[in-house]
Coordinates of C-alpha atoms and ligand atoms in Angstrom, one line a residue:
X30 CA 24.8 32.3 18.2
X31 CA 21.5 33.6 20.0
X32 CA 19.9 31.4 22.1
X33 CA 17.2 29.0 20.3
X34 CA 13.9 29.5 20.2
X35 CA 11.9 26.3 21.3
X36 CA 8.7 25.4 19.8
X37 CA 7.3 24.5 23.6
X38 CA 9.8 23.8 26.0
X39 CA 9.2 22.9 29.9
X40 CA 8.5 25.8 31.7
X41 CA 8.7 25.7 35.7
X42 CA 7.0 27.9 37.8
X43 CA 9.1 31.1 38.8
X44 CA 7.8 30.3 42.6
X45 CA 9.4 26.6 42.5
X46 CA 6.6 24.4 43.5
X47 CA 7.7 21.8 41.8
X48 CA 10.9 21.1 43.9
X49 CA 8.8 21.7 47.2
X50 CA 6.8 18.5 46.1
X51 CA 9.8 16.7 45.1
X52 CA 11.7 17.9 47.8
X53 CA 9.0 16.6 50.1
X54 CA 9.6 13.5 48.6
X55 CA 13.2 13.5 49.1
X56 CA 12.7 14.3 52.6
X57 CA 10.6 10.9 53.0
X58 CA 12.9 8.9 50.9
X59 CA 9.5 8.3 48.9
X60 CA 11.0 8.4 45.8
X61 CA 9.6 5.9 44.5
X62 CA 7.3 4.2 43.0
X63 CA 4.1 5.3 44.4
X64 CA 3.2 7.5 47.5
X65 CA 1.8 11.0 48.4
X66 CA 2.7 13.1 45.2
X67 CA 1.1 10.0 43.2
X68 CA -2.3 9.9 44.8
X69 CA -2.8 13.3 45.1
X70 CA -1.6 14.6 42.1
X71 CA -4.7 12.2 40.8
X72 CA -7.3 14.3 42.8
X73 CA -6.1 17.5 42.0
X74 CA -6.1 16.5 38.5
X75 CA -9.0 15.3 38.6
X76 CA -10.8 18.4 40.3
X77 CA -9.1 20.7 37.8
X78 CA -10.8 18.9 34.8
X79 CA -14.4 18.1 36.6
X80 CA -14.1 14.3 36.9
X81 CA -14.1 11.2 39.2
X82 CA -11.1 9.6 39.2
X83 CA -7.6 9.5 37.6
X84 CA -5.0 7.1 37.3
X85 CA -1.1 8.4 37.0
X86 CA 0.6 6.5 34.4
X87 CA 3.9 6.5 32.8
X88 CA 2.8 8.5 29.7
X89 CA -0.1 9.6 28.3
X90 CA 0.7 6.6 25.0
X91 CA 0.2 4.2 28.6
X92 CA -3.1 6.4 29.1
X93 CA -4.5 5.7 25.5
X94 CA -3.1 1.5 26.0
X95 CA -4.8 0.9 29.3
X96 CA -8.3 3.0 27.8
X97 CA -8.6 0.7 25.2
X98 CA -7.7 -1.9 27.3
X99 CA -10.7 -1.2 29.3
X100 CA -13.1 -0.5 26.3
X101 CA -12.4 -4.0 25.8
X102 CA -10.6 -3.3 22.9
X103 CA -8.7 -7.1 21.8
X104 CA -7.7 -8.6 18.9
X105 CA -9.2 -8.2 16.0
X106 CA -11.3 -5.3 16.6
X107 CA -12.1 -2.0 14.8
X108 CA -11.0 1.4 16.7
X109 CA -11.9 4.4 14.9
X110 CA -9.1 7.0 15.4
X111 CA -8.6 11.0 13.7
X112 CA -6.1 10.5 11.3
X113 CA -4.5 14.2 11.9
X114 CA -2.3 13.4 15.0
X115 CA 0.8 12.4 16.3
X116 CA 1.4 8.4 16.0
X117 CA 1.0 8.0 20.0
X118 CA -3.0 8.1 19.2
X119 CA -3.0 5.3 17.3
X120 CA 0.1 2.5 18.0
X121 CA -1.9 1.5 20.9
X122 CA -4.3 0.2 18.5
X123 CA -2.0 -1.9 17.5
X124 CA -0.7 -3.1 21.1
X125 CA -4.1 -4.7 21.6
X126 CA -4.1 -5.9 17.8
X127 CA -6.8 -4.2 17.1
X128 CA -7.2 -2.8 13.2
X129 CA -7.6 1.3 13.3
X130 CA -9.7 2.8 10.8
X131 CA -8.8 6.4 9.9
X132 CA -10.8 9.5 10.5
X133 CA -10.4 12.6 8.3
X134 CA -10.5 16.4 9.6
X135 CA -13.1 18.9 9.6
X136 CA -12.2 22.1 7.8
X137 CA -14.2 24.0 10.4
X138 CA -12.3 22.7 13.5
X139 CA -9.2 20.8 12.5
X140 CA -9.8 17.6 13.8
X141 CA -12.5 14.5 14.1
X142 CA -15.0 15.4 10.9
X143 CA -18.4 14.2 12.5
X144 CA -19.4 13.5 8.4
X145 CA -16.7 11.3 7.7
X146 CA -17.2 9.6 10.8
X147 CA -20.7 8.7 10.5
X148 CA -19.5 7.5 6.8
X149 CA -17.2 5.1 8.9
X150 CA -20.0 3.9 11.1
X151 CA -22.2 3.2 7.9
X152 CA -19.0 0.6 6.7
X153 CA -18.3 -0.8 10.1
X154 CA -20.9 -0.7 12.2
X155 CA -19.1 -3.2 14.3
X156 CA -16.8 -0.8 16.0
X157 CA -15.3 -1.3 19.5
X158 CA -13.9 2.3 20.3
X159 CA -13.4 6.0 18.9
X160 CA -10.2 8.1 19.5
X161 CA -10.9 11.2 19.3
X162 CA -7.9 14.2 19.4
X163 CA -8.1 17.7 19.9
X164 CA -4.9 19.1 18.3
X165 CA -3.1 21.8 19.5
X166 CA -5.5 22.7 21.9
X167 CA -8.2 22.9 19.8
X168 CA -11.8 20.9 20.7
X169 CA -13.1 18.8 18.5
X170 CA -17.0 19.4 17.8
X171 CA -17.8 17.6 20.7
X172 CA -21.6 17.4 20.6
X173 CA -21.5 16.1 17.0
X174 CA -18.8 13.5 18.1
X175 CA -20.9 12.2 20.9
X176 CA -23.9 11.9 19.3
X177 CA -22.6 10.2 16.4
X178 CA -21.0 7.4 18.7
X179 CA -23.9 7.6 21.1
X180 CA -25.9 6.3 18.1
X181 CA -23.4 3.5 17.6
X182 CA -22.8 2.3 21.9
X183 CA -19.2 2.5 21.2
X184 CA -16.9 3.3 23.7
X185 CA -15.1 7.3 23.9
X186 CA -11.5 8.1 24.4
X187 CA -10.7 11.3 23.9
X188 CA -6.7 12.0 23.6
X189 CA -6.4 15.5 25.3
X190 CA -2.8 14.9 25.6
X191 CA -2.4 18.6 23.9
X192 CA -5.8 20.1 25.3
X193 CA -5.2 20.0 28.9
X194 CA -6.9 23.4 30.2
X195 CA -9.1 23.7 26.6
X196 CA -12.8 23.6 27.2
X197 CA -15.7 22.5 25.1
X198 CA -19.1 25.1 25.9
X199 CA -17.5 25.6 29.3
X200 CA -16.1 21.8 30.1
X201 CA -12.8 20.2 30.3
X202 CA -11.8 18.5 26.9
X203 CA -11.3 15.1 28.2
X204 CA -14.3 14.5 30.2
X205 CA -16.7 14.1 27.8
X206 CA -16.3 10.7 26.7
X207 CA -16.2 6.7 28.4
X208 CA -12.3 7.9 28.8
X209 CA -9.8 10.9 28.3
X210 CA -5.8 11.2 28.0
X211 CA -3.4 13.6 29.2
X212 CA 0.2 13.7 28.5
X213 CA 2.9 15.7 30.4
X214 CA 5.7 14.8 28.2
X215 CA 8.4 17.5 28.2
X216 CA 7.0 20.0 25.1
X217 CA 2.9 19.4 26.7
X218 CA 1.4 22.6 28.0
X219 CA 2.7 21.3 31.3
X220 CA 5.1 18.4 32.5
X221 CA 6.5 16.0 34.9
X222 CA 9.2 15.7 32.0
X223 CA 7.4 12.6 31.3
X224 CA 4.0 11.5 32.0
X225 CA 0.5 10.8 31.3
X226 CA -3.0 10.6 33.1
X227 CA -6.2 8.7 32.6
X228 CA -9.4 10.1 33.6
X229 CA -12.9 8.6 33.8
X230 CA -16.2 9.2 35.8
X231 CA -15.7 5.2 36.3
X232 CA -14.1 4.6 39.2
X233 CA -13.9 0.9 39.5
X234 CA -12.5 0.9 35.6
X235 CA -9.7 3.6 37.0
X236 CA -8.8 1.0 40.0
X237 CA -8.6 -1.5 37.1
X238 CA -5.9 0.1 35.1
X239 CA -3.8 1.3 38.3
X240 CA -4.2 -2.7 38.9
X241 CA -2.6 -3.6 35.3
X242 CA -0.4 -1.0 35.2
X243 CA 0.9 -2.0 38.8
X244 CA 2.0 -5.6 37.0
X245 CA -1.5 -7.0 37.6
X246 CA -0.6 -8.4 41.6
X247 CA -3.1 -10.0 42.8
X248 CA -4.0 -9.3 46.5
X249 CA -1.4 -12.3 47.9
X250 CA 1.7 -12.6 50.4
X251 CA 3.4 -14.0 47.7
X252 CA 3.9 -12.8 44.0
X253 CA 0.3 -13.8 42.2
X254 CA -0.6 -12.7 38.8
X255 CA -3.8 -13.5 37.0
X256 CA -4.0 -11.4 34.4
X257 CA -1.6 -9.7 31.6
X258 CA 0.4 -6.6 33.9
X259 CA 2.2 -3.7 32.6
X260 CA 5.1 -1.0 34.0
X261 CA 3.2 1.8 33.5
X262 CA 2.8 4.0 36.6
X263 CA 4.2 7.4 37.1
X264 CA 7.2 7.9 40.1
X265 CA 6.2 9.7 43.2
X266 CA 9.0 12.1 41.9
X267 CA 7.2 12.6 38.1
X268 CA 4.0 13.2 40.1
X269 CA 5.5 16.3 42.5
X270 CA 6.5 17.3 39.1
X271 CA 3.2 17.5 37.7
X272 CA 1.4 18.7 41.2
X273 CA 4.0 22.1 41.4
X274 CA 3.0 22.5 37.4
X275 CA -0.7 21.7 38.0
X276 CA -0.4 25.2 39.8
X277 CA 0.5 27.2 37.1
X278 CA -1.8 25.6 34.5
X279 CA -4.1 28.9 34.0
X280 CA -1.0 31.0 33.4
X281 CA 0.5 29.1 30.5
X282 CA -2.9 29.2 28.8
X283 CA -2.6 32.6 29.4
X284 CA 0.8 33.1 27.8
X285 CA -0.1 30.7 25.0
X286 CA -3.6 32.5 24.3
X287 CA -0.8 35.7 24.3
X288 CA 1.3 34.2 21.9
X289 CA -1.5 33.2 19.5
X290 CA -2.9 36.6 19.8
X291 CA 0.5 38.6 19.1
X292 CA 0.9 36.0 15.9
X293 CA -2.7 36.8 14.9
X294 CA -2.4 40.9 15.6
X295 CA 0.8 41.2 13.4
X296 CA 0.5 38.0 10.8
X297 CA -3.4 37.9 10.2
X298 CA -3.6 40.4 7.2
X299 CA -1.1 38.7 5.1
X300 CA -2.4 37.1 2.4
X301 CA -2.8 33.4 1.8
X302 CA -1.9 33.4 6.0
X303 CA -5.1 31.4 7.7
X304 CA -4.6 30.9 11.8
X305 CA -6.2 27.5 13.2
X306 CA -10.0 27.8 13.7
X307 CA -11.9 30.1 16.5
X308 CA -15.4 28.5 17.3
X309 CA -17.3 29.0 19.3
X310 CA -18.2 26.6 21.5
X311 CA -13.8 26.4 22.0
X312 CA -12.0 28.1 24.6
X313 CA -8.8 26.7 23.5
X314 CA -5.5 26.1 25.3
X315 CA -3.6 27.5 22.0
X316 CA -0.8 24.6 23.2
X317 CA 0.7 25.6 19.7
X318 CA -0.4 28.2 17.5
X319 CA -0.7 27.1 13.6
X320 CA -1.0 28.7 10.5
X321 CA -2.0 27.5 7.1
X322 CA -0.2 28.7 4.0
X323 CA -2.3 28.9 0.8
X324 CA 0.0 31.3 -1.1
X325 CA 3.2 31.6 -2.6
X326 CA 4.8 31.3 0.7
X327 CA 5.8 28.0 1.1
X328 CA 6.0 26.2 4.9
X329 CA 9.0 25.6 3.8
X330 CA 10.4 28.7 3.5
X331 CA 9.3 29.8 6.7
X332 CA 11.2 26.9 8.4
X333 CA 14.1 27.5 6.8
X334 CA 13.9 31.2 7.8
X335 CA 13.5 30.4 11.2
X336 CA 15.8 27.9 11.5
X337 CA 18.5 30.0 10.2
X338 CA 18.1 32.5 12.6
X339 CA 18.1 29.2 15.6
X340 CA 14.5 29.3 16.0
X341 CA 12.5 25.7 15.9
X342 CA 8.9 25.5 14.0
X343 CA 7.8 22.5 12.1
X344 CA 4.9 21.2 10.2
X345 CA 1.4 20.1 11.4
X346 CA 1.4 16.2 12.1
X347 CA 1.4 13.9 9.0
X348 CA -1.8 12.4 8.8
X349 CA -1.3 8.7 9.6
X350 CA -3.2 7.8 6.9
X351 CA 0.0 8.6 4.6
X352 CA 2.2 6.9 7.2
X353 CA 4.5 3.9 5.9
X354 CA 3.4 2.2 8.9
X355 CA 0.0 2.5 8.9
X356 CA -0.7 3.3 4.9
X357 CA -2.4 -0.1 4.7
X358 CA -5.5 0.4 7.2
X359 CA -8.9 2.2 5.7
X360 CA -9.2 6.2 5.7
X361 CA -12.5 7.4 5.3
X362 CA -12.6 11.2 4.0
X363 CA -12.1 13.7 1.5
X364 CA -8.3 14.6 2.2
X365 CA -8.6 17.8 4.4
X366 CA -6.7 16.3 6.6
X367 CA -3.7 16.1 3.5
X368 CA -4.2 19.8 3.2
X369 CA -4.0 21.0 6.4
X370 CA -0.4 19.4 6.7
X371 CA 0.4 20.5 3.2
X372 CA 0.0 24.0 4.1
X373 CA 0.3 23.8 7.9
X374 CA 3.2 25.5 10.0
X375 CA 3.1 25.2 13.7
X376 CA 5.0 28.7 14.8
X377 CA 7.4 28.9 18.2
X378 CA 4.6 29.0 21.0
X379 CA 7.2 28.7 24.2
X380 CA 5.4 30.2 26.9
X381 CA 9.2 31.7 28.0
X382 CA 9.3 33.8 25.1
X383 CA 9.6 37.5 25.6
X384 CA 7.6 40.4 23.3
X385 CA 11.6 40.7 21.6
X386 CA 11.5 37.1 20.6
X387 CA 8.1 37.0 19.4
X388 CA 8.9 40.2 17.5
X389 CA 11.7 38.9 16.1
X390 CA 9.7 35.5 14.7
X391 CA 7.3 37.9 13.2
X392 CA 9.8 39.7 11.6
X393 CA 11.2 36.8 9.7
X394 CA 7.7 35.8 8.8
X395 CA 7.2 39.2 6.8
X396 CA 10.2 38.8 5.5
X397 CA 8.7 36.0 3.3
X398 CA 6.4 38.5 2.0
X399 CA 9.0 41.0 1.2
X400 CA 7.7 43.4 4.3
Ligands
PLP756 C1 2.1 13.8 23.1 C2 0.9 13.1 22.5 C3 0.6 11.8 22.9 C4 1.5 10.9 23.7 O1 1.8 11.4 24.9 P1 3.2 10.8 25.6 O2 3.0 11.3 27.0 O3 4.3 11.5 24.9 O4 3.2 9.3 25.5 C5 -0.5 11.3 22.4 N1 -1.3 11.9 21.6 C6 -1.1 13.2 21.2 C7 -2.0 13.9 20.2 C8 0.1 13.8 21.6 O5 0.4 15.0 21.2

């Protein structure tokens, strides 16, 4: 059998960075927890996207904890959050037993509808934070976003955990609200094969969460703890990880913004085939490249075709609106967010695949059209 076809796998760089920076901690015995890798993976991070500070963190589901954390987000509280994501956007909410309120899509860009959001402010004004996602690379309408919440003084966390490298009319996804998430789990655009960052232009509130998730220790000789602490920093090894991948960032948006375009060139004219929106205040990271099907082909055909032949794909995230977990909290909208996963297919978008293998995924697309 051929070798499979990943969806997004991790992708090192061909000039092994990566193990120079964990080497280097070898080297020092500084494998853990903190040290060099740590603190400086942080800056560059922080440089690449245009903002103050950063905190490393375990994952980027730690990331979205500790932001709401810092929004004051407690018990009791509203948190607005798009309802077209994965379910990492929105447990957190209930870590600080806090009550989300669902957000439907926008048509025109996939995620956060700025309509439907004001809707949610005219029910709740009360609201302590927004989560706002930009799937699959995409930006949400930024501008729209902000000066809805703006209206409301409600605190911004934007969960760019897919949209590192995307910008928004020239900046960084991520730094546009009170708070932004990144995630370098193992299928992100890059990894540390596990791992998240925080990012804010407030420094003393990024000191804060590298204090909670350091176990919240007081500054004592002996072990002192005055407030509620969590596990949740990433290893000096993670972080060497991350700095070697940092590195290569700009290529694998090239090779995604590749695949999307091959996938476009060759699948665009079929009928009742849509590709994920182009605006054009979005230059996108194309982290995965999507399609909507509004014909007879079915998203399930298409899986099952690829799959047969050992190639992964799989649907666009189930709203968590229609979640068993979280079918009991409010969703304001119209249901384009249903739609969109309906009809949506996320197609292989590994930035290790050759012109053959992207070929060959194309080919088993037009096969569902009898081409
Ligand atoms: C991956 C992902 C997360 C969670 O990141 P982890 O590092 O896996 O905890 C959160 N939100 C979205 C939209 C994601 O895709």
């Amino acid at each position: 059998m051929r070798e499979r076809i990943f969806l997004s796998s991790p992708h090192m760089s061909d000039e092994g960075y990566e193990q120079e920076y964990v080497k280097e901690a070898f080297d020092t015995n500084w494998i853990a927890p903190l040290g060099e890798n740590v603190n400086q993976f942080e800056i560059e991070l922080a440089n690449k996207v245009g903002i103050k500070s950063a905190a490393a963190l375990s994952s980027g589901t730690a990331a979205i904890h500790l932001a709401l954390k810092a929004a004051g987000v407690g018990e009791g509280d509203i948190v607005f959050c798009t309802t077209l994501t994965f379910s990492a956007s929105a447990n957190p909410i209930i870590y600080q037993n806090a009550t989300p309120v669902f957000i439907d899509s926008d048509e025109k860009s996939w995620n956060m509808d700025p309509e439907a959001l004001e809707e949610a402010f005219r029910k709740y004004p009360g609201v302590k934070a927004v989560i706002v996602v930009h799937l699959y690379g995409l930006s949400a309408d930024m501008d729209r976003v902000m000066e809805v919440c703006n209206k409301h003084n409600v605190a911004v966390i934007e969960d760019a955990a897919e949209s590192l490298g995307t910008y928004y009319k020239g900046k960084h996804t991520g730094t546009f609200g009170d708070y932004g998430i990144f995630s370098f789990n193992g299928n992100k655009i890059i990894t540390t094969s596990g791992g998240g960052m925080l990012v804010s232009n407030n420094r003393e509130k990024i000191a804060k969460t590298r204090f909670w998730a350091t176990q919240s220790r007081d500054q004592a000789r002996h072990y002192q703890h005055s407030e509620l602490g969590y596990n949740y920093r990433m290893s000096n090894i993670s972080a060497g990880i991350g700095r070697g991948q940092l590195k290569v960032l700009d290529k694998r948006v090239e090779k995604k913004k590749y695949i999307y375009d091959f996938y476009k060139s060759e699948l665009g004219q079929l009928e009742g085939i849509k590709f994920m929106p182009e605006n054009e205040w979005d230059n996108p990271n194309y982290w995965l490249s999507s399609i909507q099907l509004t014909g007879s082909v079915r998203p399930i055909d298409i899986f099952n075709a690829l799959e047969f032949e050992n190639i992964e794909s799989r649907p666009v995230w189930k709203p968590m609106h229609m979640q068993p977990f979280f079918e009991k909290y409010d969703f304001i909208g119209e249901g384009v967010s249903e739609k969109l996963f309906e009809n949506g297919v996320c197609l292989p978008s590994d930035t290790k695949m050759t012109d053959e293998e992207l070929g060959k995924v194309v080919d088993i697309i037009k096969g569902g059209w009898g081409k």
